[in-house]
Amino acid sequence: MRILVVCGAGASSTFVAQRLRHAAQAAGRRISALAGTERSLPIDLDAADIVLVGPHLQHALDRIGHEAEPRDVRVILLPEDVFTDVDGRRTLDLVDSALAVPDTPPTPTPTERKPA
């Protein structure tokens, strides 16, 4: 699994990606986590399965999701306290939880029509 962590300038995403890599390695998982910026996103999306978006970019979440959708890349907004996750385990848990939830809502079952 290839995870792209996106922030504004790349500094905070570098720390999150590094911690996530360490947590994945400690758990025996094969995950690559790379840092990117909002500007590099169009290029970086081609090499990602999941994009973790820094909480300070919540305003751009819809646009990022729109760019990721044709590439079938999942987009997850990171919580405000992500930078306090010093060992990356909570971030890895967040990824696992998001993957457990289907991308699309289930199709509603048709309802019976009552004659008028």
PDB file of C-alpha atoms in Angstrom:
ATOM      1  CA  MET A   1       0.000   0.000   0.000  1.00  0.00           C
ATOM      2  CA  ARG A   2       1.295   3.428  -0.953  1.00  0.00           C
ATOM      3  CA  ILE A   3       0.262   6.323   1.261  1.00  0.00           C
ATOM      4  CA  LEU A   4       0.774   9.966   0.390  1.00  0.00           C
ATOM      5  CA  VAL A   5       0.666  12.450   3.269  1.00  0.00           C
ATOM      6  CA  VAL A   6      -0.129  15.960   2.042  1.00  0.00           C
ATOM      7  CA  CYS A   7       0.351  19.284   3.782  1.00  0.00           C
ATOM      8  CA  GLY A   8       0.927  22.843   2.645  1.00  0.00           C
ATOM      9  CA  ALA A   9       4.722  22.992   2.372  1.00  0.00           C
ATOM     10  CA  GLY A  10       5.818  19.414   3.052  1.00  0.00           C
ATOM     11  CA  ALA A  11       7.352  19.813   6.497  1.00  0.00           C
ATOM     12  CA  SER A  12       4.590  18.458   8.708  1.00  0.00           C
ATOM     13  CA  SER A  13       3.694  15.755   6.186  1.00  0.00           C
ATOM     14  CA  THR A  14       7.297  14.540   6.315  1.00  0.00           C
ATOM     15  CA  PHE A  15       7.013  13.927  10.063  1.00  0.00           C
ATOM     16  CA  VAL A  16       3.658  12.159   9.745  1.00  0.00           C
ATOM     17  CA  ALA A  17       4.895   9.983   6.862  1.00  0.00           C
ATOM     18  CA  GLN A  18       8.054   9.039   8.742  1.00  0.00           C
ATOM     19  CA  ARG A  19       6.122   8.087  11.876  1.00  0.00           C
ATOM     20  CA  LEU A  20       3.606   6.131   9.815  1.00  0.00           C
ATOM     21  CA  ARG A  21       6.410   4.184   8.113  1.00  0.00           C
ATOM     22  CA  HIS A  22       7.910   3.309  11.503  1.00  0.00           C
ATOM     23  CA  ALA A  23       4.542   2.163  12.875  1.00  0.00           C
ATOM     24  CA  ALA A  24       3.903   0.030   9.795  1.00  0.00           C
ATOM     25  CA  GLN A  25       7.358  -1.515   9.981  1.00  0.00           C
ATOM     26  CA  ALA A  26       6.923  -2.284  13.704  1.00  0.00           C
ATOM     27  CA  ALA A  27       3.608  -3.968  12.876  1.00  0.00           C
ATOM     28  CA  GLY A  28       5.212  -6.005  10.096  1.00  0.00           C
ATOM     29  CA  ARG A  29       3.201  -4.217   7.412  1.00  0.00           C
ATOM     30  CA  ARG A  30       4.353  -3.447   3.889  1.00  0.00           C
ATOM     31  CA  ILE A  31       3.393   0.190   3.602  1.00  0.00           C
ATOM     32  CA  SER A  32       5.237   3.023   1.956  1.00  0.00           C
ATOM     33  CA  ALA A  33       4.448   6.515   3.180  1.00  0.00           C
ATOM     34  CA  LEU A  34       5.680   9.579   1.363  1.00  0.00           C
ATOM     35  CA  ALA A  35       5.272  13.265   2.035  1.00  0.00           C
ATOM     36  CA  GLY A  36       3.879  15.645  -0.528  1.00  0.00           C
ATOM     37  CA  THR A  37       2.523  19.124  -0.844  1.00  0.00           C
ATOM     38  CA  GLU A  38      -0.706  20.553  -2.122  1.00  0.00           C
ATOM     39  CA  ARG A  39       1.187  21.777  -5.195  1.00  0.00           C
ATOM     40  CA  SER A  40       2.761  18.404  -5.994  1.00  0.00           C
ATOM     41  CA  LEU A  41      -0.520  16.540  -5.514  1.00  0.00           C
ATOM     42  CA  PRO A  42      -1.495  16.183  -9.205  1.00  0.00           C
ATOM     43  CA  ILE A  43       1.761  14.337  -9.902  1.00  0.00           C
ATOM     44  CA  ASP A  44       2.005  12.486  -6.576  1.00  0.00           C
ATOM     45  CA  LEU A  45      -1.509  11.062  -6.868  1.00  0.00           C
ATOM     46  CA  ASP A  46      -0.386   8.716  -9.633  1.00  0.00           C
ATOM     47  CA  ALA A  47       1.827   6.855  -7.151  1.00  0.00           C
ATOM     48  CA  ALA A  48      -0.656   6.661  -4.256  1.00  0.00           C
ATOM     49  CA  ASP A  49      -3.371   4.332  -3.045  1.00  0.00           C
ATOM     50  CA  ILE A  50      -4.395   6.584  -0.158  1.00  0.00           C
ATOM     51  CA  VAL A  51      -3.939  10.290   0.500  1.00  0.00           C
ATOM     52  CA  LEU A  52      -3.826  11.545   4.062  1.00  0.00           C
ATOM     53  CA  VAL A  53      -4.639  15.258   4.101  1.00  0.00           C
ATOM     54  CA  GLY A  54      -3.309  17.508   6.846  1.00  0.00           C
ATOM     55  CA  PRO A  55      -6.029  19.059   8.993  1.00  0.00           C
ATOM     56  CA  HIS A  56      -4.995  22.569   7.953  1.00  0.00           C
ATOM     57  CA  LEU A  57      -6.027  21.682   4.369  1.00  0.00           C
ATOM     58  CA  GLN A  58      -9.610  20.827   5.231  1.00  0.00           C
ATOM     59  CA  HIS A  59     -10.724  23.726   3.022  1.00  0.00           C
ATOM     60  CA  ALA A  60      -9.198  21.900   0.014  1.00  0.00           C
ATOM     61  CA  LEU A  61     -10.584  18.443   0.833  1.00  0.00           C
ATOM     62  CA  ASP A  62     -13.344  18.486  -1.805  1.00  0.00           C
ATOM     63  CA  ARG A  63     -10.902  19.556  -4.524  1.00  0.00           C
ATOM     64  CA  ILE A  64      -8.364  16.929  -3.474  1.00  0.00           C
ATOM     65  CA  GLY A  65     -11.087  14.294  -3.480  1.00  0.00           C
ATOM     66  CA  HIS A  66     -12.156  15.395  -6.942  1.00  0.00           C
ATOM     67  CA  GLU A  67      -8.564  15.034  -8.220  1.00  0.00           C
ATOM     68  CA  ALA A  68      -8.153  11.630  -6.542  1.00  0.00           C
ATOM     69  CA  GLU A  69     -11.444  10.079  -7.657  1.00  0.00           C
ATOM     70  CA  PRO A  70     -10.504   9.261 -11.288  1.00  0.00           C
ATOM     71  CA  ARG A  71      -7.356   7.537 -10.017  1.00  0.00           C
ATOM     72  CA  ASP A  72      -9.363   5.486  -7.497  1.00  0.00           C
ATOM     73  CA  VAL A  73      -7.325   6.951  -4.635  1.00  0.00           C
ATOM     74  CA  ARG A  74      -8.921   7.124  -1.188  1.00  0.00           C
ATOM     75  CA  VAL A  75      -8.695  10.507   0.592  1.00  0.00           C
ATOM     76  CA  ILE A  76      -8.685  10.771   4.389  1.00  0.00           C
ATOM     77  CA  LEU A  77      -8.626  13.970   6.424  1.00  0.00           C
ATOM     78  CA  LEU A  78      -6.222  13.693   9.327  1.00  0.00           C
ATOM     79  CA  PRO A  79      -7.423  14.788  12.778  1.00  0.00           C
ATOM     80  CA  GLU A  80      -6.253  18.036  14.346  1.00  0.00           C
ATOM     81  CA  ASP A  81      -4.078  16.187  16.851  1.00  0.00           C
ATOM     82  CA  VAL A  82      -2.230  14.055  14.273  1.00  0.00           C
ATOM     83  CA  PHE A  83       1.058  15.763  15.074  1.00  0.00           C
ATOM     84  CA  THR A  84       0.916  14.449  18.658  1.00  0.00           C
ATOM     85  CA  ASP A  85       0.952  10.863  17.335  1.00  0.00           C
ATOM     86  CA  VAL A  86       4.661  10.464  17.969  1.00  0.00           C
ATOM     87  CA  ASP A  87       4.884   6.759  17.136  1.00  0.00           C
ATOM     88  CA  GLY A  88       2.467   6.757  14.173  1.00  0.00           C
ATOM     89  CA  ARG A  89       0.237   3.999  15.557  1.00  0.00           C
ATOM     90  CA  ARG A  90      -2.896   6.148  15.742  1.00  0.00           C
ATOM     91  CA  THR A  91      -2.361   7.271  12.160  1.00  0.00           C
ATOM     92  CA  LEU A  92      -1.936   3.666  11.044  1.00  0.00           C
ATOM     93  CA  ASP A  93      -5.129   2.767  12.933  1.00  0.00           C
ATOM     94  CA  LEU A  94      -6.905   5.636  11.168  1.00  0.00           C
ATOM     95  CA  VAL A  95      -5.840   4.254   7.789  1.00  0.00           C
ATOM     96  CA  ASP A  96      -7.004   0.762   8.747  1.00  0.00           C
ATOM     97  CA  SER A  97     -10.359   2.082   9.979  1.00  0.00           C
ATOM     98  CA  ALA A  98     -10.905   4.086   6.811  1.00  0.00           C
ATOM     99  CA  LEU A  99     -10.123   1.070   4.653  1.00  0.00           C
ATOM    100  CA  ALA A 100     -12.644  -1.015   6.584  1.00  0.00           C
ATOM    101  CA  VAL A 101     -15.418   1.400   5.572  1.00  0.00           C
ATOM    102  CA  PRO A 102     -16.631   1.102   1.967  1.00  0.00           C
ATOM    103  CA  ASP A 103     -15.979   4.047  -0.354  1.00  0.00           C
ATOM    104  CA  THR A 104     -19.550   4.277  -1.567  1.00  0.00           C
ATOM    105  CA  PRO A 105     -22.680   4.196   0.516  1.00  0.00           C
ATOM    106  CA  PRO A 106     -24.752   1.048   0.146  1.00  0.00           C
ATOM    107  CA  THR A 107     -27.507   1.169  -2.446  1.00  0.00           C
ATOM    108  CA  PRO A 108     -30.840   1.689  -0.703  1.00  0.00           C
ATOM    109  CA  THR A 109     -33.361  -1.064  -1.114  1.00  0.00           C
ATOM    110  CA  PRO A 110     -36.351  -0.078  -3.222  1.00  0.00           C
ATOM    111  CA  THR A 111     -39.444   0.787  -1.284  1.00  0.00           C
ATOM    112  CA  GLU A 112     -42.883  -0.486  -2.098  1.00  0.00           C
ATOM    113  CA  ARG A 113     -45.153   1.905  -3.905  1.00  0.00           C
ATOM    114  CA  LYS A 114     -48.662   2.300  -2.640  1.00  0.00           C
ATOM    115  CA  PRO A 115     -51.363   2.745  -5.250  1.00  0.00           C
ATOM    116  CA  ALA A 116     -52.827   6.240  -5.375  1.00  0.00           C
TER     117      ALA A 116
END
